[in-house]
Tab-separated table of C-alpha atoms and ligand atoms in Angstrom:
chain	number	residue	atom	x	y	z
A	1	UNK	CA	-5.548	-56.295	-86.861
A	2	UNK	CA	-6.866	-58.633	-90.285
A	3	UNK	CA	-3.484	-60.289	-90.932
A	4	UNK	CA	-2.719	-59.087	-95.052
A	5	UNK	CA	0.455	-61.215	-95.227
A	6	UNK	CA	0.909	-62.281	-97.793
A	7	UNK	CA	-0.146	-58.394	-99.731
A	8	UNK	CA	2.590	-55.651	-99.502
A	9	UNK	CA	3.128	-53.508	-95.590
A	10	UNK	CA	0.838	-50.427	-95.188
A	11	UNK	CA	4.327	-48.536	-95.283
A	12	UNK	CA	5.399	-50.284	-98.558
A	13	UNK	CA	1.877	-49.313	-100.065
A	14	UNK	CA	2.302	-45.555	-98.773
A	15	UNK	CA	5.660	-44.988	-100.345
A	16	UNK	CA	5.823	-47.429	-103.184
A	17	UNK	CA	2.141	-46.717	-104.358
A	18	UNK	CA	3.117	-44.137	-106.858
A	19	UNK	CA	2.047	-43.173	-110.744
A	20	UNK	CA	4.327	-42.939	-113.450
A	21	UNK	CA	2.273	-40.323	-114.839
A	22	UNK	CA	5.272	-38.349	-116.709
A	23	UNK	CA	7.764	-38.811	-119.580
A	24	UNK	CA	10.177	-36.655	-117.557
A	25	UNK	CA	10.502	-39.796	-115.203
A	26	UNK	CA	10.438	-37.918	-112.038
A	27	UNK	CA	11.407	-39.955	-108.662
A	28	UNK	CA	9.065	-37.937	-106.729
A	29	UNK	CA	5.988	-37.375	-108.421
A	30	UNK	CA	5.530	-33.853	-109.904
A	31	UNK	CA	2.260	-31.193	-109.410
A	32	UNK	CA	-0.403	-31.018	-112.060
A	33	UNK	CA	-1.286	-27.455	-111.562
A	34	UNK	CA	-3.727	-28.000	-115.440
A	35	UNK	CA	-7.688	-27.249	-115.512
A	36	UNK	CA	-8.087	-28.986	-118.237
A	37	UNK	CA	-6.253	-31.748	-119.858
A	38	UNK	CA	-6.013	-32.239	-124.238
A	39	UNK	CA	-7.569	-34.759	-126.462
A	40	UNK	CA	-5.599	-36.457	-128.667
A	41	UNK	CA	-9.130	-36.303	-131.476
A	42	UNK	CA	-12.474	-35.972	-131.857
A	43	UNK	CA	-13.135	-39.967	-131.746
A	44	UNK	CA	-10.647	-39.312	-128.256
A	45	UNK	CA	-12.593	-36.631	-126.792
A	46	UNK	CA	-16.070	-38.579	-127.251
A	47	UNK	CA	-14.783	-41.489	-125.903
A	48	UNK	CA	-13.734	-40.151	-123.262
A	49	UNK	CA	-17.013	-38.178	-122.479
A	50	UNK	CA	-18.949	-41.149	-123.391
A	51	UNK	CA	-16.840	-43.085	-120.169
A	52	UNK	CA	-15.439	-45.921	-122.968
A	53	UNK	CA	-12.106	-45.045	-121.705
A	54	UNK	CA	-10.564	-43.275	-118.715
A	55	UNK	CA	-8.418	-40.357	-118.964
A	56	UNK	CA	-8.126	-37.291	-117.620
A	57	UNK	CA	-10.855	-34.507	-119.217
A	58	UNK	CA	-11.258	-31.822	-116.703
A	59	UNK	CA	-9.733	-31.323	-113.099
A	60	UNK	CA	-13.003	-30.556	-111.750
A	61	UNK	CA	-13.809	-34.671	-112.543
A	62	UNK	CA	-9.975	-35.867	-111.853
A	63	UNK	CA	-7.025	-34.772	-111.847
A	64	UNK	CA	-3.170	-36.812	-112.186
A	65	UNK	CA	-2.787	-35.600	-108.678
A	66	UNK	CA	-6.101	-36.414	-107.113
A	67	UNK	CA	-5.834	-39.697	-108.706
A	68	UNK	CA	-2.447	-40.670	-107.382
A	69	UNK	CA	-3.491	-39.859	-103.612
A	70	UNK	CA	-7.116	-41.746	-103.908
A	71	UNK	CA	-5.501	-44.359	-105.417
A	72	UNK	CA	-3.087	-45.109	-102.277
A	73	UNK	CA	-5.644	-44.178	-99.704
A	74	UNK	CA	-7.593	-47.097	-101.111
A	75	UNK	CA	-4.819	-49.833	-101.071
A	76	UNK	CA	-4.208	-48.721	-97.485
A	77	UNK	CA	-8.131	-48.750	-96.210
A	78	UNK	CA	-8.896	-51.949	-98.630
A	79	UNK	CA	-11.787	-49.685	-100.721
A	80	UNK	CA	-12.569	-50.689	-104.315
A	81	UNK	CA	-12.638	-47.418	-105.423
A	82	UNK	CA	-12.699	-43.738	-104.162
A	83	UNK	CA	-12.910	-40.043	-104.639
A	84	UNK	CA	-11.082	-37.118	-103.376
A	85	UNK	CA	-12.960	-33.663	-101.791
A	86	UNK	CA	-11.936	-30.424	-100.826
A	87	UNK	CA	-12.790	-30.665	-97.028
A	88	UNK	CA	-13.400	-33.870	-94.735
A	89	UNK	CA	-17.303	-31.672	-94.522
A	90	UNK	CA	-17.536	-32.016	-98.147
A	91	UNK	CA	-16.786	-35.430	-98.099
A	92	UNK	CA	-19.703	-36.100	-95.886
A	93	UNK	CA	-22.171	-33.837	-97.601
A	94	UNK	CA	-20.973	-35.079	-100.678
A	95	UNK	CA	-21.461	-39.033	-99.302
A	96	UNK	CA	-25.081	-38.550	-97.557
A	97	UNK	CA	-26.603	-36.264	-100.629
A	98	UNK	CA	-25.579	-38.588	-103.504
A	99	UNK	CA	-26.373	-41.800	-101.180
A	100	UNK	CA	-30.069	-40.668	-99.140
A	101	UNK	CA	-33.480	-39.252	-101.040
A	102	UNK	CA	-36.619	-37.633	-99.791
A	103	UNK	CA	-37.801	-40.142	-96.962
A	104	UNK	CA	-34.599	-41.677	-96.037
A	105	UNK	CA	-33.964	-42.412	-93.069
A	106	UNK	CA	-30.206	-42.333	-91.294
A	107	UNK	CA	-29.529	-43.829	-87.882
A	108	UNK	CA	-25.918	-42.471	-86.694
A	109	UNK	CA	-24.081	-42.181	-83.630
A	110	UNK	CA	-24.664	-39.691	-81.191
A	111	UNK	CA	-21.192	-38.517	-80.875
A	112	UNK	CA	-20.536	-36.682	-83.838
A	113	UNK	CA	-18.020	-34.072	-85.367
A	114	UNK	CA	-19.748	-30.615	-84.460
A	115	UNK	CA	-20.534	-29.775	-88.588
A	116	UNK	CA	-21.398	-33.843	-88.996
A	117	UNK	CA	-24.677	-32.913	-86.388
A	118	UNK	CA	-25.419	-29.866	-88.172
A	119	UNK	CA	-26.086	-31.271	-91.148
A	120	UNK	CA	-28.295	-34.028	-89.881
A	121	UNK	CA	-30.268	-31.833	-87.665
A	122	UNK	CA	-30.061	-28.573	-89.902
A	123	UNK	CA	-29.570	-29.768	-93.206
A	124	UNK	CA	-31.071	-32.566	-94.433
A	125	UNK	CA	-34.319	-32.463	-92.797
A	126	UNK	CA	-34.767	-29.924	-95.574
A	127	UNK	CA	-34.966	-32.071	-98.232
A	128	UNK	CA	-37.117	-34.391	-95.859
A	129	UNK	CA	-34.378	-36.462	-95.059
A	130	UNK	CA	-34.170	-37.769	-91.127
A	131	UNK	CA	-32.118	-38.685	-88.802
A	132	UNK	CA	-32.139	-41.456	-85.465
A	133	UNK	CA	-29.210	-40.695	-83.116
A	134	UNK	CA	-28.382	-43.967	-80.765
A	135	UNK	CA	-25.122	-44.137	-78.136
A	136	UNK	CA	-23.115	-46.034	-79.518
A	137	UNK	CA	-22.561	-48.931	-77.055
A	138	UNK	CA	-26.369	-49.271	-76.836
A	139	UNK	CA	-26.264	-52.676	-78.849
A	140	UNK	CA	-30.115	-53.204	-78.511
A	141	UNK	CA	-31.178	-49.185	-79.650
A	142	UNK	CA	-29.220	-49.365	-83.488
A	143	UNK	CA	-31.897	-53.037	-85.133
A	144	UNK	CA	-34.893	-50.591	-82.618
A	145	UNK	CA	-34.472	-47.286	-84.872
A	146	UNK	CA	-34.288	-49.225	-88.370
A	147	UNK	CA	-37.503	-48.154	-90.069
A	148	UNK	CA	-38.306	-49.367	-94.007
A	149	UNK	CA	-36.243	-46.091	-94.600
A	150	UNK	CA	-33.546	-46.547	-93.105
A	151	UNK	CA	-30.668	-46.878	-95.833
A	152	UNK	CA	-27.543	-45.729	-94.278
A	153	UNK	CA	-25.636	-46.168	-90.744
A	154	UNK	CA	-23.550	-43.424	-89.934
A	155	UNK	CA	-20.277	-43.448	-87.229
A	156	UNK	CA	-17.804	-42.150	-85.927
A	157	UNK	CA	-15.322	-44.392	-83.784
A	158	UNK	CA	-13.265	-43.746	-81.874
A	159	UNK	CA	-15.971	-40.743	-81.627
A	160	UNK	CA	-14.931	-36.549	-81.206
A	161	UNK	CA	-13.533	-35.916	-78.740
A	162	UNK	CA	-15.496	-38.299	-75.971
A	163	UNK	CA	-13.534	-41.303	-77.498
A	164	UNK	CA	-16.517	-43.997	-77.765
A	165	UNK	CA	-16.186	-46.692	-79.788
A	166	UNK	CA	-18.160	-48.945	-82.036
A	167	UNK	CA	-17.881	-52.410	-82.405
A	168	UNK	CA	-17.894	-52.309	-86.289
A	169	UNK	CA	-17.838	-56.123	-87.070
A	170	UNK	CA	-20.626	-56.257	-85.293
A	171	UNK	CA	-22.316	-53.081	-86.808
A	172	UNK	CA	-21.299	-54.080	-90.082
A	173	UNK	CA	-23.213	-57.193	-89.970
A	174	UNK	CA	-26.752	-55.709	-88.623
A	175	UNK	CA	-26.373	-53.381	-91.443
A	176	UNK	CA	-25.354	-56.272	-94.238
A	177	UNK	CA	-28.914	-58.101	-92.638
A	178	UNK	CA	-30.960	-55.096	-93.510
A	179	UNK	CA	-29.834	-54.049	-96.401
A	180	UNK	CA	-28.230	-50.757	-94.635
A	181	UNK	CA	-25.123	-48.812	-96.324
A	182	UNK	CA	-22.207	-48.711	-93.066
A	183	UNK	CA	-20.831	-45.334	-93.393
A	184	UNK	CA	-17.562	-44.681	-91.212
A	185	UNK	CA	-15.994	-41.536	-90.640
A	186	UNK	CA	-12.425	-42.746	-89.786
A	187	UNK	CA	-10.523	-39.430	-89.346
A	188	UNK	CA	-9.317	-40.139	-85.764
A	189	UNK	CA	-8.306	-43.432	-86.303
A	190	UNK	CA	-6.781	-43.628	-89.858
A	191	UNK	CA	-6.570	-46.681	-91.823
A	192	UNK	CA	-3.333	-47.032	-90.215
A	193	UNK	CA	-4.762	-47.800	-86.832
A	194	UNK	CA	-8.206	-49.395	-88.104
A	195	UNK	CA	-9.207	-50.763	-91.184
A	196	UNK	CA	-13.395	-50.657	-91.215
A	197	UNK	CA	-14.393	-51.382	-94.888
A	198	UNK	CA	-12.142	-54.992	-93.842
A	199	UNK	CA	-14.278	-55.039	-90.747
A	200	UNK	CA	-17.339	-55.334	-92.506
A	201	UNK	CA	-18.334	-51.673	-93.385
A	202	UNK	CA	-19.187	-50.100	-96.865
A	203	UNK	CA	-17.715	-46.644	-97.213
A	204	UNK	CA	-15.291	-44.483	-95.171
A	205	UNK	CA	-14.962	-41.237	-95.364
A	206	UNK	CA	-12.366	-39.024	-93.964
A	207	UNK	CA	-11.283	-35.776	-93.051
A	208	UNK	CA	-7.916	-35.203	-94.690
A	209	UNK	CA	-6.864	-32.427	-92.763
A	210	UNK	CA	-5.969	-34.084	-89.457
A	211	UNK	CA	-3.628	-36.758	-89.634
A	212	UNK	CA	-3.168	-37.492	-93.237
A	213	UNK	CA	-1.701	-34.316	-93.828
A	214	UNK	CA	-0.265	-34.089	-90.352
A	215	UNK	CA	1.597	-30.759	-90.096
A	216	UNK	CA	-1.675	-29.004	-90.321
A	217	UNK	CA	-1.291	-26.898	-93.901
A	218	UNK	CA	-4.400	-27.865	-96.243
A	219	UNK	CA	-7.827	-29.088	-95.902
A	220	UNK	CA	-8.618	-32.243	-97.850
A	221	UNK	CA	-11.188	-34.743	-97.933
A	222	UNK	CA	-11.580	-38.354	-99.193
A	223	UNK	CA	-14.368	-41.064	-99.762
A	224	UNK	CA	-13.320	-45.046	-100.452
A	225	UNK	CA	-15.496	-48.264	-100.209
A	226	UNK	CA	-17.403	-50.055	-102.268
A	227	UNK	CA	-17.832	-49.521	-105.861
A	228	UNK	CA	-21.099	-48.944	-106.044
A	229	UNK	CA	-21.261	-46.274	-103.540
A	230	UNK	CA	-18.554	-44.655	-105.304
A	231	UNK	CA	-20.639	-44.321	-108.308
A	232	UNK	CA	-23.370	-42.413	-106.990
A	233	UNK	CA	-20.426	-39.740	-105.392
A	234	UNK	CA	-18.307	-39.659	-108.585
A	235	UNK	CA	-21.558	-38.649	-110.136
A	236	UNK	CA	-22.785	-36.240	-107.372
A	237	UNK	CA	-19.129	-34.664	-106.685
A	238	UNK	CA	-18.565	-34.568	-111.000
A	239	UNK	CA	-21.494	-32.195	-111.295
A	240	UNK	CA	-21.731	-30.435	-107.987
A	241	UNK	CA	-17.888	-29.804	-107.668
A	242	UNK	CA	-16.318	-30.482	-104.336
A	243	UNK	CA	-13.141	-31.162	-106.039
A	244	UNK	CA	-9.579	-31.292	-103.983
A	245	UNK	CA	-6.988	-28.787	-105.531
A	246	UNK	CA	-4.158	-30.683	-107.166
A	247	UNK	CA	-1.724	-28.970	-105.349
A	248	UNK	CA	-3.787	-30.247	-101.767
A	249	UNK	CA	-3.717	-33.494	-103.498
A	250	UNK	CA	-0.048	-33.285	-104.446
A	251	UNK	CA	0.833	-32.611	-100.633
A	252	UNK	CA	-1.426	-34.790	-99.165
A	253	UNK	CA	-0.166	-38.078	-101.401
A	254	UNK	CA	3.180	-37.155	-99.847
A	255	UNK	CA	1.920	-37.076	-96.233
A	256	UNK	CA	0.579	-40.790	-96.549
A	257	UNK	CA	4.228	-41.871	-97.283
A	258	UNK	CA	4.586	-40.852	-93.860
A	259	UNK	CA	2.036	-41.570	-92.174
A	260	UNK	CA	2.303	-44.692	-90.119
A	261	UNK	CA	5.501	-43.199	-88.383
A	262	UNK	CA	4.172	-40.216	-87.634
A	263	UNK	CA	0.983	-42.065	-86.266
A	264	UNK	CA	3.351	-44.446	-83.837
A	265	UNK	CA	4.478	-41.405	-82.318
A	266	UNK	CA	1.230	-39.669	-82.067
A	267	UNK	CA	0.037	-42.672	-80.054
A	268	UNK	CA	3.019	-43.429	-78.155
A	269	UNK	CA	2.982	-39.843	-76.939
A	270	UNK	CA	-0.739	-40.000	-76.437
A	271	UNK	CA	-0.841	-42.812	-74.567
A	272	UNK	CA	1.998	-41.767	-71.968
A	273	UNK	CA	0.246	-38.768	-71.713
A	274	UNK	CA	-2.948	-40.374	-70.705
A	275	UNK	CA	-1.116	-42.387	-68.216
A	276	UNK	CA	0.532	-39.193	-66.698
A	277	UNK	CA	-2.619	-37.539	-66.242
A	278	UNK	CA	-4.733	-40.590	-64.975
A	279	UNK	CA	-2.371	-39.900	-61.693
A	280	UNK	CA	-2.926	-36.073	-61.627
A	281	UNK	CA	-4.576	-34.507	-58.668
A	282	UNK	CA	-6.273	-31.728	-60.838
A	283	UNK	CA	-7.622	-34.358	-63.060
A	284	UNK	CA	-10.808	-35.868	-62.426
A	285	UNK	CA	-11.012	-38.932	-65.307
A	286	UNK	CA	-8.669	-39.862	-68.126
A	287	UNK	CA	-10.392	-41.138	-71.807
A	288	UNK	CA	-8.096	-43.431	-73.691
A	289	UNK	CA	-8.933	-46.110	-76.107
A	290	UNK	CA	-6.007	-47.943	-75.159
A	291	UNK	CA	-5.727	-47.107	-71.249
A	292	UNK	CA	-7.473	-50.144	-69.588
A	293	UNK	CA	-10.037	-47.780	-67.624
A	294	UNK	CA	-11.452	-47.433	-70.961
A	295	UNK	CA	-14.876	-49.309	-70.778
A	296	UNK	CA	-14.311	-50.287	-74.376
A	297	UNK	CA	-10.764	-51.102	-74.045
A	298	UNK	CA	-11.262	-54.939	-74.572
A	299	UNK	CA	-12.399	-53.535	-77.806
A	300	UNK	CA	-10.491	-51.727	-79.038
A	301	UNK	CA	-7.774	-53.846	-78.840
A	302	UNK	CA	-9.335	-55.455	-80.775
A	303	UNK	CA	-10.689	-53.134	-83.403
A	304	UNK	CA	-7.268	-50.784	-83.291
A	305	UNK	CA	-4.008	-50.868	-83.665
A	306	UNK	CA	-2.953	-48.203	-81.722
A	307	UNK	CA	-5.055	-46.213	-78.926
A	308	UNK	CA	-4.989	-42.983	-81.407
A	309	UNK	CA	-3.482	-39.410	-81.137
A	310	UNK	CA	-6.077	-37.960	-78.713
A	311	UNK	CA	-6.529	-38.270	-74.959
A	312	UNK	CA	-9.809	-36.443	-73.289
A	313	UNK	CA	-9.109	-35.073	-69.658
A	314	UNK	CA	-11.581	-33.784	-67.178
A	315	UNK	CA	-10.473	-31.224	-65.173
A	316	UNK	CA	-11.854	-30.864	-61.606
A	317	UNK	CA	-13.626	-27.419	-61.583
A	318	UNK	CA	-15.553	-27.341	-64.862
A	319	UNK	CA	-15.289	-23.962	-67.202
A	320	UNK	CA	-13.405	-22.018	-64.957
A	321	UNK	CA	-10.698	-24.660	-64.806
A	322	UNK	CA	-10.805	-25.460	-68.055
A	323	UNK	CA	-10.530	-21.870	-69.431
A	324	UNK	CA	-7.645	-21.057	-66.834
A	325	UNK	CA	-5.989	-23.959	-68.462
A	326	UNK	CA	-6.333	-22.846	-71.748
A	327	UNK	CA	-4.779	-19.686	-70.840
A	328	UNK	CA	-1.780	-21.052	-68.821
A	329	UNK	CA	-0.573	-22.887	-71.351
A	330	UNK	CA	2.501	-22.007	-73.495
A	331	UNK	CA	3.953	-24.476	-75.742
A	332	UNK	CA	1.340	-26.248	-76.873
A	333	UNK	CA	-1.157	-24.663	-78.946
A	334	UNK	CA	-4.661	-23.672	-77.806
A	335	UNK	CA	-6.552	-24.482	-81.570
A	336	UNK	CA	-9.675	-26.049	-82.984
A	337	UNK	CA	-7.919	-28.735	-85.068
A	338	UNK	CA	-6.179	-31.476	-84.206
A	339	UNK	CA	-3.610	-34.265	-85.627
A	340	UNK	CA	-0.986	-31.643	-86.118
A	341	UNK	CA	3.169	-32.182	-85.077
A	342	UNK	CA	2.188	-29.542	-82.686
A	343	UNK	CA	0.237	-30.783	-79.542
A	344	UNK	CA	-3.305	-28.902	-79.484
A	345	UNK	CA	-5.363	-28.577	-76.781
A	346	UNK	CA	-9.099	-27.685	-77.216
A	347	UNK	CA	-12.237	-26.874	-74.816
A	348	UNK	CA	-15.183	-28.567	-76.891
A	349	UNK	CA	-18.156	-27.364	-74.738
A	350	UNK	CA	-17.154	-23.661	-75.656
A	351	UNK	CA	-15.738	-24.372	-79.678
A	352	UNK	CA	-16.389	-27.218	-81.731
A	353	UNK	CA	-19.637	-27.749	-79.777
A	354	UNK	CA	-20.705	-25.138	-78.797
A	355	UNK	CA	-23.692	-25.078	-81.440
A	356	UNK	CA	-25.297	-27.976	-79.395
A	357	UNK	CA	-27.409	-27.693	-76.201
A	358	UNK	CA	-26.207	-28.490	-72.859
A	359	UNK	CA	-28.536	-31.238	-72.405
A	360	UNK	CA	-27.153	-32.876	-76.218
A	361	UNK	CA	-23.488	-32.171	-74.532
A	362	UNK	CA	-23.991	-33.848	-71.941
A	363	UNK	CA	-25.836	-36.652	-73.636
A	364	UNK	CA	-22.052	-37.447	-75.502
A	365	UNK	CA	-20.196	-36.915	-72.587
A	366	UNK	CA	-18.877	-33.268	-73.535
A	367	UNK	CA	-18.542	-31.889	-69.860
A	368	UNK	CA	-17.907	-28.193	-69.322
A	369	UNK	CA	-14.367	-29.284	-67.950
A	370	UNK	CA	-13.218	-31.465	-70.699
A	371	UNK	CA	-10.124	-30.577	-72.389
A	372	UNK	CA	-8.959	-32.299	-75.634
A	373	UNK	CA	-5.776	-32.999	-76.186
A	374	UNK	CA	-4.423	-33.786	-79.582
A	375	UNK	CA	-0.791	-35.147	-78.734
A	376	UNK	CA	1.667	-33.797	-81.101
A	377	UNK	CA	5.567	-35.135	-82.233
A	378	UNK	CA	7.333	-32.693	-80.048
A	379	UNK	CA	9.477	-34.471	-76.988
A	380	UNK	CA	7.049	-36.412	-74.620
A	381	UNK	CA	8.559	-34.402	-71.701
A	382	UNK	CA	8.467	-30.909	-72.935
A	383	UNK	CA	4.647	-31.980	-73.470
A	384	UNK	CA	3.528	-32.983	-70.242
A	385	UNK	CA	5.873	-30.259	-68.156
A	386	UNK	CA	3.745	-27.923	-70.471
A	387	UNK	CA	0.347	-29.494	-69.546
A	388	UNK	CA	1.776	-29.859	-65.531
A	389	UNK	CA	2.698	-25.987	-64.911
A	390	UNK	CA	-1.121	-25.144	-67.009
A	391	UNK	CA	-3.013	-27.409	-64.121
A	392	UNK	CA	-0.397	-25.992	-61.254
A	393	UNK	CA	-2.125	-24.442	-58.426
B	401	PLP	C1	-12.339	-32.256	-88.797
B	401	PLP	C2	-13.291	-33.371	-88.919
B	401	PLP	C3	-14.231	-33.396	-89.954
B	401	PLP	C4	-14.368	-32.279	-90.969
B	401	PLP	O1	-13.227	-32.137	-91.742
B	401	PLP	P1	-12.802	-30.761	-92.474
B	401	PLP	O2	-11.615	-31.171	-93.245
B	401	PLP	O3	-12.515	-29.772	-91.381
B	401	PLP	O4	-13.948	-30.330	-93.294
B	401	PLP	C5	-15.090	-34.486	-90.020
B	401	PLP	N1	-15.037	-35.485	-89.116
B	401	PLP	C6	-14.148	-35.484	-88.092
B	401	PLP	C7	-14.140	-36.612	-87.130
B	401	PLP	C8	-13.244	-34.429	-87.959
B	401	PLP	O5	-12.376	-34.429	-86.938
């Protein structure tokens, strides 16, 4: 990790970050449950339609609350400026339709959230916008699909739920020498684990839902980086109207004061986990960014601070086995989401990506026996004598 010390901790900036937005001098800050906000006169209310000063006009554009939790999330991933949405989907959408035009030209990972590959394949090739997908440790295969068009790089990392990385220093710079916007989805990681607008990329976006709220209540979204990118989303999200509810907003400002303890446990968990299961009989391979197996574990050592909350395991006997140990298990949740306090386990080749073929499954590693497992806060050993007596014979 960048060394920042002589700036406040990430923990300091996630609890201290706060706006005194009230005369009633609350310690904790208060919900804005207001559409619309007051002017204080005409010359006010043109002003502040005319962008000469900021101020709240309309919760649709901004909100107290919104404000407060973008505000933080960029202090703790280093963006200049940033934007709040109601879903980590709209977040993307709202990032590749105010960023690409007819003829652009993306080149993104291959391992992608499920809805992230929809849109590219389904979506924007309507408006004539296309997409390159490379693997992402193919070095050589990201400077052979830039074309004139290209204007954006698009990644996940570590990726959903095969746990590839990308090296983004090194993507970062390719993308700097051609001109190319480096676009970083960095749900799994969280800018507590991984910083990548400090490692050299332009925007982030994330999906708020997983660990930033962390007990699994709201959807939420968020977009940070550089100021310029910002602009063209402020003006795409102000007049299309993916806005994040103050109340989600409220919530999720109050999860980041706790994130960065709730993420040591998700990884120490996670990683014993991993090790538990790399031992198993009815386990054929253990993913783990920071389990030395990893191909890319030199890596992410040094791109992460932590291996992460998830762990991929392959079970030995493909969809039967993996269904029968969906079925078998009891305390932890069988779910589609993950980063909760509750462990989750999930079977991607029949869920969250299922829309893709086989042969584009296989292509990111998505086996039919490949269990996710999103390693919640409850105690380490309740965990893994849940996950033993679900592989039991
Ligand atoms: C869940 C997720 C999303 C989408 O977020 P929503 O809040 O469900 O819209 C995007 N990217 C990744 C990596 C995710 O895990």
């Amino acid at each position: 990790m960048p060394d920042h010390s002589d700036a406040p901790g990430f923990d300091t900036l996630a609890i201290r970050t706060q706006a005194d937005i009230s005369p009633a001098r609350e310690h904790s800050v208060p919900l804005y449950l207001t559409s619309s906000f007051r002017f204080d006169d005409a010359e006010h209310a043109r002003a502040l339609f005319a962008e000469e000063v900021s101020g709240n006009i309309y919760s649709r554009y901004a909100n107290p609350n919104t404000d407060e939790f973008v505000r933080k999330l960029c202090l703790l991933e280093g963006g200049e400026d940033g934007i709040a949405t109601a879903s980590g989907m709209s977040a993307v959408f709202t990032l590749l339709a105010a960023r690409l035009s007819q003829g652009d030209h993306v080149v993104a990972s291959r391992a992608l959230f499920g809805s992230t590959h929809q849109l590219f394949t389904r979506v924007l090739p309507k408006w004539g916008i296309s997409c390159d997908y490379v693997d992402a440790s193919d070095t050589e295969a990201w400077a052979a699909r830039i074309t004139p068009r290209t204007r954006m790089f698009f990644v996940e990392t570590p990726s959903n739920p095969g746990l590839e990385l990308i090296d983004l220093a090194w993507l970062g710079a390719l993308a700097r020498q051609h001109g190319i916007t480096l676009a970083v989805d960095n749900c799994f990681a969280t800018p507590y684990l991984q910083q990548p607008l400090r490692l050299g990329a332009h925007v982030v976006v994330h999906s708020a839902t997983k660990y930033i709220d962390g007990q699994g209540r709201v959807l939420g979204g968020a977009i940070v980086g550089d100021r310029d990118v910002l602009a063209d989303c402020r003006f795409f999200a102000r007049h299309t109207g993916p806005a994040m509810s103050a109340f989600n907003a409220w919530l999720l400002s109050k999860s980041l004061e706790t994130l960065a303890v709730r993420m040591d446990r998700h990884c120490a968990n996670a990683l014993s986990i991993a090790q538990h299961f790399e031992r198993h009989p009815a386990v054929s391979a253990v993913r783990y960014p920071f389990l030395p197996s990893h191909p890319q574990y030199e890596l992410a050592r040094r791109q992460m601070r932590q291996g992460g909350g998830i762990v991929a395991l392959e079970v030995h006997g493909g969809l039967a086995a993996g269904r029968r140990f969906l079925d078998r298990v009891r305390l932890v949740s069988h779910s589609a989401n993950l980063g909760d306090t509750r462990t989750i386990v999930t079977h991607p080749a029949s869920t969250t990506h299922s829309k893709l073929t086989a042969a584009e499954r296989g292509a990111v590693g998505i086996t039919d026996g490949l269990i996710r497992v999103s390693a919640g806060l409850e105690s380490l050993g309740d965990i893994v004598a849940d996950l033993e007596q679900a592989l039991a014979d």
